[in-house]
CSV table of C-alpha atoms in Angstrom, one decimal:
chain,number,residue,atom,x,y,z
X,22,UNK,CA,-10.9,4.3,18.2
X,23,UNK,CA,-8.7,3.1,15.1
X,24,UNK,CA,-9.6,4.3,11.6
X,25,UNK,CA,-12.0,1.5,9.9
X,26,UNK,CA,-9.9,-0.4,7.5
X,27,UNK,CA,-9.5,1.0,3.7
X,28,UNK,CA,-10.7,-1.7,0.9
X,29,UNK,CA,-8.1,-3.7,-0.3
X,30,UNK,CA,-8.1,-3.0,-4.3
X,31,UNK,CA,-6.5,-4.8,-7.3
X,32,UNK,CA,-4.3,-1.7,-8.6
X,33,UNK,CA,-2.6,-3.6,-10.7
X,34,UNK,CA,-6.1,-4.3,-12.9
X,35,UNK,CA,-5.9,-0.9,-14.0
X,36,UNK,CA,-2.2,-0.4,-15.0
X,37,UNK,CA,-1.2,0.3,-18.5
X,38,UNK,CA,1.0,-2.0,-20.4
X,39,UNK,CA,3.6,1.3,-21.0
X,40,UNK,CA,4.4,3.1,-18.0
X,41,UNK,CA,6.6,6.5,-17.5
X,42,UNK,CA,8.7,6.4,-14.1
X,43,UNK,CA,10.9,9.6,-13.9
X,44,UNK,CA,13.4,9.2,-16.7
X,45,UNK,CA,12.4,5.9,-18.0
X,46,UNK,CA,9.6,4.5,-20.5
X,47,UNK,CA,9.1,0.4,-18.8
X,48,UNK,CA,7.0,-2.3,-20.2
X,49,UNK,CA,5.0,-4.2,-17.7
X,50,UNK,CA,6.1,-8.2,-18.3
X,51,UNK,CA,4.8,-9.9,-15.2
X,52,UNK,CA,2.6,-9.2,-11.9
X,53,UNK,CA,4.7,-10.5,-9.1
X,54,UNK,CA,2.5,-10.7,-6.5
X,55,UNK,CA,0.6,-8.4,-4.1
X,56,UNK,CA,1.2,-7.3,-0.2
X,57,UNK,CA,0.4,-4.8,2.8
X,58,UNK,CA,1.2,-1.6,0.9
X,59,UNK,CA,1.0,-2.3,-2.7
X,60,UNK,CA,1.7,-4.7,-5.8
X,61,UNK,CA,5.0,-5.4,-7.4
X,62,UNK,CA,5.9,-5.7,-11.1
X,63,UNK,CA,8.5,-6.8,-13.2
X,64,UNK,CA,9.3,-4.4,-15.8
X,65,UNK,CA,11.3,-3.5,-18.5
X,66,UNK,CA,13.0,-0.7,-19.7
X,67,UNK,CA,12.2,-0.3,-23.3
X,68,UNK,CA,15.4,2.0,-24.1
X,69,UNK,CA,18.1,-0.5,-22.7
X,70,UNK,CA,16.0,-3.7,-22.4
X,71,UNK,CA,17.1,-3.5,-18.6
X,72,UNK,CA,15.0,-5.7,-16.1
X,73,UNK,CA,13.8,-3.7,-12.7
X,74,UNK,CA,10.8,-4.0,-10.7
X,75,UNK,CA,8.0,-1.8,-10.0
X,76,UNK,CA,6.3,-1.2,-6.7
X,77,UNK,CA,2.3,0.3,-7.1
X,78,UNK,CA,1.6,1.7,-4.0
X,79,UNK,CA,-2.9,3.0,-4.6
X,80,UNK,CA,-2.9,6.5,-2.7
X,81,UNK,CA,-5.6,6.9,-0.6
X,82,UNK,CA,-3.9,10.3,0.4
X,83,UNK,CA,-3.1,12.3,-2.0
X,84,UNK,CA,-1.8,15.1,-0.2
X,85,UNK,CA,0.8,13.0,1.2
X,86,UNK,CA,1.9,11.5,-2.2
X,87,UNK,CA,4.4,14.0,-3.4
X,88,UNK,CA,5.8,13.9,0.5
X,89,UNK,CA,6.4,10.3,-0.3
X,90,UNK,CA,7.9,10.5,-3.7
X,91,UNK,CA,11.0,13.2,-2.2
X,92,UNK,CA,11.0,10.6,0.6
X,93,UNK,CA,11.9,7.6,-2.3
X,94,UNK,CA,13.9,10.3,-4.1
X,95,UNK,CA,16.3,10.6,-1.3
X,96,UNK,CA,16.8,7.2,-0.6
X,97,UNK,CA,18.3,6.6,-4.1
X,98,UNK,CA,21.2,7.8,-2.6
X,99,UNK,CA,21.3,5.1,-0.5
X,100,UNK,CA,24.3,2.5,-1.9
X,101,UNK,CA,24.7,-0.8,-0.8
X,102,UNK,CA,25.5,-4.5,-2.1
X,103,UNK,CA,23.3,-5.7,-0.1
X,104,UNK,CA,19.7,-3.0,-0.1
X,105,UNK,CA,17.7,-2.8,-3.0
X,106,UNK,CA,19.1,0.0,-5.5
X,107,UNK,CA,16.0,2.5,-5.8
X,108,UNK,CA,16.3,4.0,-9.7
X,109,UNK,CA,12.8,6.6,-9.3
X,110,UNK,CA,10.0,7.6,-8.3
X,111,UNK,CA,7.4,9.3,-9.7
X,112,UNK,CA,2.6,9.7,-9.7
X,113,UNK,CA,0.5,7.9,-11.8
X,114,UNK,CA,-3.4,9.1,-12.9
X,115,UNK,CA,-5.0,5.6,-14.0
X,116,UNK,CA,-8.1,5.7,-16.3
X,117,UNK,CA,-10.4,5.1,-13.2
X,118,UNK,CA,-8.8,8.8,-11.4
X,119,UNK,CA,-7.0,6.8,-9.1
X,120,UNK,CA,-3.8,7.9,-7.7
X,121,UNK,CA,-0.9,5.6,-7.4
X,122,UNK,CA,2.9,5.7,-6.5
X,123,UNK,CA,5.4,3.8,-8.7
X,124,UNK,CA,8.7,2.9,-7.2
X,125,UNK,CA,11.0,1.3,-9.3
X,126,UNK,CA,13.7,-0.4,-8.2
X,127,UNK,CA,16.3,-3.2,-9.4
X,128,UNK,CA,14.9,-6.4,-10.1
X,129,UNK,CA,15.4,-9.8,-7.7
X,130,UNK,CA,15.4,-13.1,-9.6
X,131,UNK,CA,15.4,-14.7,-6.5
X,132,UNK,CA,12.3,-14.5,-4.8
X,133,UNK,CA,11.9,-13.2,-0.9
X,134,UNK,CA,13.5,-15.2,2.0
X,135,UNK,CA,10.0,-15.8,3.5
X,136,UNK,CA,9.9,-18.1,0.1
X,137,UNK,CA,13.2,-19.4,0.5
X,138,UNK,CA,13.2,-20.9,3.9
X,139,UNK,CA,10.4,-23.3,3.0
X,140,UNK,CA,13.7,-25.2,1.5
X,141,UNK,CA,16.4,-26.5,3.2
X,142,UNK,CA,19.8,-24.4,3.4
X,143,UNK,CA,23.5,-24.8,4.5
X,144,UNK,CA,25.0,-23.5,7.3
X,145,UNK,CA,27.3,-21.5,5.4
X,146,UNK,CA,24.7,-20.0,3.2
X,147,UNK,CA,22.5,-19.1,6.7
X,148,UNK,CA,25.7,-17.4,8.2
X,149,UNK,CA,26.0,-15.5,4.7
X,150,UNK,CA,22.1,-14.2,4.9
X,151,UNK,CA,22.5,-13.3,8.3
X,152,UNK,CA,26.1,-12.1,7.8
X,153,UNK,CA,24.3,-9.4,4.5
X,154,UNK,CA,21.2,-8.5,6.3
X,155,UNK,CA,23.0,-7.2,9.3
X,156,UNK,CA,25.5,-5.3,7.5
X,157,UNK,CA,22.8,-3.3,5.1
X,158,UNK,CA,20.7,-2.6,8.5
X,159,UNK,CA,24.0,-1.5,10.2
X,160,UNK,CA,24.8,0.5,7.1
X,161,UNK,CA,20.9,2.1,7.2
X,162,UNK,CA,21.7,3.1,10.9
X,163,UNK,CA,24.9,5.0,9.9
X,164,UNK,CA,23.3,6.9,7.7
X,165,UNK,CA,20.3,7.9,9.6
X,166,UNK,CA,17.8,5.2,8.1
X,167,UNK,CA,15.1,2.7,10.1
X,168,UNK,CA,14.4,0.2,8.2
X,169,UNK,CA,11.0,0.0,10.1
X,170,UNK,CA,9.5,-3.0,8.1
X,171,UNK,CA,12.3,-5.6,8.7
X,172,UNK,CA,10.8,-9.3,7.7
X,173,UNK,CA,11.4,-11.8,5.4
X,174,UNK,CA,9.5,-11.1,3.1
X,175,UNK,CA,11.2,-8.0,2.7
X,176,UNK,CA,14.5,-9.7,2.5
X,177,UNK,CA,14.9,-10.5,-1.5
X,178,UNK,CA,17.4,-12.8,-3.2
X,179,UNK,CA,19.3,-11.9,-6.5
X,180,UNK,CA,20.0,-14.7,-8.7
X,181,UNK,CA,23.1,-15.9,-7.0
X,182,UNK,CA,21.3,-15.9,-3.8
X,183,UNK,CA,22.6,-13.4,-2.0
X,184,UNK,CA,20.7,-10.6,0.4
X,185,UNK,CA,18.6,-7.5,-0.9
X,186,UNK,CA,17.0,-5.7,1.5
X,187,UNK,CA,13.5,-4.1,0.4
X,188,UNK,CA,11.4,-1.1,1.6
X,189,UNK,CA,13.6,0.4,3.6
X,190,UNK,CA,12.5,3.4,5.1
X,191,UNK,CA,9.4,3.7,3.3
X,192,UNK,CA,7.0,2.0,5.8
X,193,UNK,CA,5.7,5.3,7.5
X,194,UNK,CA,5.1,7.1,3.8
X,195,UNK,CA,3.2,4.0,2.8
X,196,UNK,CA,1.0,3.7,6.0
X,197,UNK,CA,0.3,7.7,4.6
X,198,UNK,CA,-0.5,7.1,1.4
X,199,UNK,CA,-2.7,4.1,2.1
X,200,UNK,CA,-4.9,6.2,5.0
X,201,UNK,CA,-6.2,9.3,4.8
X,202,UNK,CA,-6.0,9.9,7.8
X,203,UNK,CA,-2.3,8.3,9.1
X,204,UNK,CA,-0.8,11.0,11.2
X,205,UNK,CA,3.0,12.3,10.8
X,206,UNK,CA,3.7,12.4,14.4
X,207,UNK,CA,6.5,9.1,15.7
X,208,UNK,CA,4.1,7.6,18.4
X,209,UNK,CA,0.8,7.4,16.8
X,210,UNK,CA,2.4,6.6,13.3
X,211,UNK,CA,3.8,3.5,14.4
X,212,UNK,CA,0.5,2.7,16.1
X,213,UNK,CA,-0.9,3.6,13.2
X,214,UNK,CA,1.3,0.9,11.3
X,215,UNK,CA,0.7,-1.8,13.5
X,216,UNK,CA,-3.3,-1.3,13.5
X,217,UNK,CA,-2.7,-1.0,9.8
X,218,UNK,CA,-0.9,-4.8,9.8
X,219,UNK,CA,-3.6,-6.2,12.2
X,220,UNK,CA,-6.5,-4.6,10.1
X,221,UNK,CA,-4.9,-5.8,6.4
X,222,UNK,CA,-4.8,-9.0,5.2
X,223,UNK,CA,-1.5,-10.1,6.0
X,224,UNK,CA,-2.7,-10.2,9.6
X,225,UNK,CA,-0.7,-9.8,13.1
X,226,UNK,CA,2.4,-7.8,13.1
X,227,UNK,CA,4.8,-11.1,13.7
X,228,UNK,CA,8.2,-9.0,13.4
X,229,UNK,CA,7.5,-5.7,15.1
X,230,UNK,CA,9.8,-4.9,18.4
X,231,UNK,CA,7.9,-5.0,21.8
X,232,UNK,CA,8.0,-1.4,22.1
X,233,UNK,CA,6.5,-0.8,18.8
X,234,UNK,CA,2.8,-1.8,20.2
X,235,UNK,CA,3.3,1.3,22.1
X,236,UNK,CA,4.5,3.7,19.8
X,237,UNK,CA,7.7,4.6,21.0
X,238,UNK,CA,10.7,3.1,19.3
X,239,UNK,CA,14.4,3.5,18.4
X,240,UNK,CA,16.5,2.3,15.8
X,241,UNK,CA,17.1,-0.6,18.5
X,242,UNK,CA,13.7,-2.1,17.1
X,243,UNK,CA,15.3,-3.0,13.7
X,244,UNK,CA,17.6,-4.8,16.0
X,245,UNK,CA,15.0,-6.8,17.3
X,246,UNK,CA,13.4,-7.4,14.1
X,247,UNK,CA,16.7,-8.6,12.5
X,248,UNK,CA,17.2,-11.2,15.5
X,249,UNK,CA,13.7,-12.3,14.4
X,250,UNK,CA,14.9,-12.9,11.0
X,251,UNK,CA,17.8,-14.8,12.2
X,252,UNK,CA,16.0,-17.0,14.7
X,253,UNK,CA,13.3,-17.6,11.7
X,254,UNK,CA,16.4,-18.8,9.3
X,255,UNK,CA,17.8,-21.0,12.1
X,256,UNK,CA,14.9,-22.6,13.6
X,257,UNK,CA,12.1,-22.5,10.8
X,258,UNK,CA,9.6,-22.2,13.1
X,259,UNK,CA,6.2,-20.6,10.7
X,260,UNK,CA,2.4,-19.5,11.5
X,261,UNK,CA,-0.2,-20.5,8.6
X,262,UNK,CA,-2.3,-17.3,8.0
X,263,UNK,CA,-4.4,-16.9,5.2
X,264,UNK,CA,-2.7,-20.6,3.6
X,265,UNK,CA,0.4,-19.2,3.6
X,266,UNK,CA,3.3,-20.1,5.7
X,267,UNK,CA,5.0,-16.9,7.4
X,268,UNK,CA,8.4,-17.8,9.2
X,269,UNK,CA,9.3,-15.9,12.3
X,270,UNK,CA,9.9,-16.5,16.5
X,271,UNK,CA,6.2,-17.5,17.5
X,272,UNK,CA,5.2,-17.7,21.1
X,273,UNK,CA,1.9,-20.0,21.8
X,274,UNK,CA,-0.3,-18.4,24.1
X,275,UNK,CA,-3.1,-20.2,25.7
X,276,UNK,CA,-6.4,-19.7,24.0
X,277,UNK,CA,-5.1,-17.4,21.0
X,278,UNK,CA,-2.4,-19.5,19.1
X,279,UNK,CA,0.5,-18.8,18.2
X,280,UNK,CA,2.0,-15.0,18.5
X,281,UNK,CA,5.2,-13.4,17.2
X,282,UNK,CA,7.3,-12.4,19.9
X,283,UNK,CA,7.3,-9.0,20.3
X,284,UNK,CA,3.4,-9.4,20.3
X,285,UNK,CA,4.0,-11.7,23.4
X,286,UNK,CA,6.5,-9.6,24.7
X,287,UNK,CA,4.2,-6.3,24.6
X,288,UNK,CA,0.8,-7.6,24.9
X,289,UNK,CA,1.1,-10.8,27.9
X,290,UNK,CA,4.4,-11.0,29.2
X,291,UNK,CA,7.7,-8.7,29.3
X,292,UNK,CA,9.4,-11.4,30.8
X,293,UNK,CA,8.8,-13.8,27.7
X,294,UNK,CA,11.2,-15.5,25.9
X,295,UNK,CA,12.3,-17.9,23.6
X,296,UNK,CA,14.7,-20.9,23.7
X,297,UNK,CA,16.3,-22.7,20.0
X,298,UNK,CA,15.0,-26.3,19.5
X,299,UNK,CA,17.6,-29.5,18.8
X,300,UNK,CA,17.0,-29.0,15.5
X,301,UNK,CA,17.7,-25.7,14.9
X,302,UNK,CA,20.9,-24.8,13.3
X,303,UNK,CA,23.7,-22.4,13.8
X,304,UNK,CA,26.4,-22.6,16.5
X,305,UNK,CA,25.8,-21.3,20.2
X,306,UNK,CA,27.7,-18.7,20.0
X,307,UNK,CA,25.4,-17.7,17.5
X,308,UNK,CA,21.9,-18.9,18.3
X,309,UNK,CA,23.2,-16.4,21.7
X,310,UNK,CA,23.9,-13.7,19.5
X,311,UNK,CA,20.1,-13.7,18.1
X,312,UNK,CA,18.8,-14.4,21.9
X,313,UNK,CA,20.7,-11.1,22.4
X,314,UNK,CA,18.6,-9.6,19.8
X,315,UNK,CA,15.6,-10.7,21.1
X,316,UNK,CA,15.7,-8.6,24.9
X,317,UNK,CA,12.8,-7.2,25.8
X,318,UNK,CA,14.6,-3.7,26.6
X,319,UNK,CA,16.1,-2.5,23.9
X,320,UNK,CA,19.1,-0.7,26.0
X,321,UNK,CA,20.0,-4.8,26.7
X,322,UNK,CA,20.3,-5.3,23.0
X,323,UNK,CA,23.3,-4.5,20.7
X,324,UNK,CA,23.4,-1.8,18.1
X,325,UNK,CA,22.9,-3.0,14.2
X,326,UNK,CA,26.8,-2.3,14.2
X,327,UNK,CA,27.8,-4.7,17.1
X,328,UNK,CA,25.7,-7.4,16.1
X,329,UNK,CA,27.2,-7.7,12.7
X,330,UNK,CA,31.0,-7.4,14.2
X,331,UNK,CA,29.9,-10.2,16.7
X,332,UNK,CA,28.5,-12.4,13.6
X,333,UNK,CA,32.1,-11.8,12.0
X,334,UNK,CA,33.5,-13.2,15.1
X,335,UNK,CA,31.5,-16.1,15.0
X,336,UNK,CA,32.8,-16.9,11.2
X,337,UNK,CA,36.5,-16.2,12.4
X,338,UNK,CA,35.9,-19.4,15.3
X,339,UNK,CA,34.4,-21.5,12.9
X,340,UNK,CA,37.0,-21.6,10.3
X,341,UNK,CA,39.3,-21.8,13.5
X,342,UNK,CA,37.6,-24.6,14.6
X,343,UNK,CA,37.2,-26.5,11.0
X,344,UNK,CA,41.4,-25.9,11.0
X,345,UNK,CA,41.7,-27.4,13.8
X,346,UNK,CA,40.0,-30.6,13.1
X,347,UNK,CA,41.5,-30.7,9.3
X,348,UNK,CA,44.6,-30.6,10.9
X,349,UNK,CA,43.9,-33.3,13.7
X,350,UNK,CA,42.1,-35.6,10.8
X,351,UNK,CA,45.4,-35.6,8.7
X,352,UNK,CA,47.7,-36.5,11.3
């Protein structure tokens, strides 16, 4: 039997206007908004008048909390263009006893891509996202990072609109500090984290892997999380949950609705899969690539690596293809 659901509380109620994260006095300016693990601020560094933002993540563990803040620590040395730039960590006491976890990290004027694709976009701007996100994840794999939370949502935009990745690697010491009870141990973690999204209010897991429902996963399920994203920026295709508009690959099932993939995948049929519409964008060679992706076995998808040299393949036959038919126009 799963753990009843904690109480979803407003942290942010209780936050001081002057904080202290490791090294740096902030000002809070602005609530950003609020999801699965926490709330999000955007701060400001009173020494240097520098903008970053501030995760508040309420610990209903405290054991697990300094666990979590070496965990953050470590990933600073994480360097990118295109993840998030984590700048500390450190505990906060608020006036009510409560323990939280600030993470601050650099600041996206951009929004999230879940935002984003309610908007129309350009070819070349969807190969660029794509193009990004697959690079940082192929960069986390290298260096011995799942990003285990891959979404749109968790794919921010800086002010000239190109790709941030958020949260990466943080999702199991979240699902800790949120539980008091979340377990260390691979298999019942991530079932842990998956009961954890369908218990929450953000509702069903739309971006988790197949094998994730079961607990046992590689690095592979990034993969299929990032062909999620891509099928999401190419086709559009959303659930409504809650009033809001969550973009993804949906499955409808007969009787329940719509359900993200992998959910279909794990929990009605293996053999499920998912076709691009006539409206969706992209070449074939790379609506394949995401179809790829997508595989229900993960040893018949590529590696994070391979998928991002194939997109650069696919950019090198476009521009082949638009030379072609400058030159034939000109003649």
């Amino acid at each position: 039997m799963w753990p009843k659901k904690p109480e979803m509380q407003q942290a942010w109620i209780d936050l001081p206007p002057r904080l202290r994260v490791g090294d740096k006095t902030v000002r809070v300016e602005q609530h950003l908004g609020s999801g699965a693990f926490g709330d999000v601020y955007k701060v400001r560094d009173e020494a240097r008048s520098k903008v970053y933002a501030l995760k508040d993540v309420l610990c209903l563990n405290a054991s697990q909390v300094l666990d979590a803040i070496r965990e953050a620590v470590t990933l600073c040395q994480i360097s990118h263009e295109n993840i998030i730039a984590i700048k500390g960590a450190d505990r906060f006491v608020d006036n009510q006893s409560n323990l939280h976890m600030f993470i601050l990290t650099e600041y996206c004027a951009g929004g999230n891509l879940n935002e984003r694709l309610a908007r129309p976009s350009s070819e070349r701007i969807n190969w660029k996202w794509m193009s990004q996100a697959a690079d940082a994840v192929a960069y986390l794999h290298l260096n011995g990072v799942v990003h285990r939370d891959l979404k749109p949502e968790n794919v921010l935009l800086n002010r000239r609109g190109n790709v941030k990745l958020a949260d990466f690697g943080l999702a199991r010491e979240y699902i800790a500090l949120r539980r008091v009870d979340a377990r260390r141990n691979d298999g019942s973690w991530m079932q842990m984290f998956v009961q954890y999204y369908m218990d929450s209010e953000v509702g069903t897991p739309y971006w988790l892997a197949p094998e994730c429902f079961t607990g046992h996963y590689t690095e592979k399920a990034d993969v299929f999380s990032l062909g999620l994203l891509f099928f999401a920026i190419l086709e559009r295709d959303y659930k409504e949950s809650n009033g809001k508009m969550y973009y993804g690959a949906f499955k409808r099932i007969r009787g329940v609705g719509k359900v993200g993939l992998g959910a279909a995948m794990a929990m009605y049929n293996p053999e499920t899969d998912i076709a691009f519409s006539r409206r969706a964008q992209g070449s074939r060679d790379v609506q394949r690539l995401v179809i790829e992706a997508l595989q229900y076995d993960p040893d018949d998808r590529p590696s994070a690596v391979e998928l991002c040299n194939k997109l650069e393949e696919t950019e090198d036959l476009d521009l082949e293809w638009l030379f072609r038919f400058l030159s034939e126009d000109s003649t």
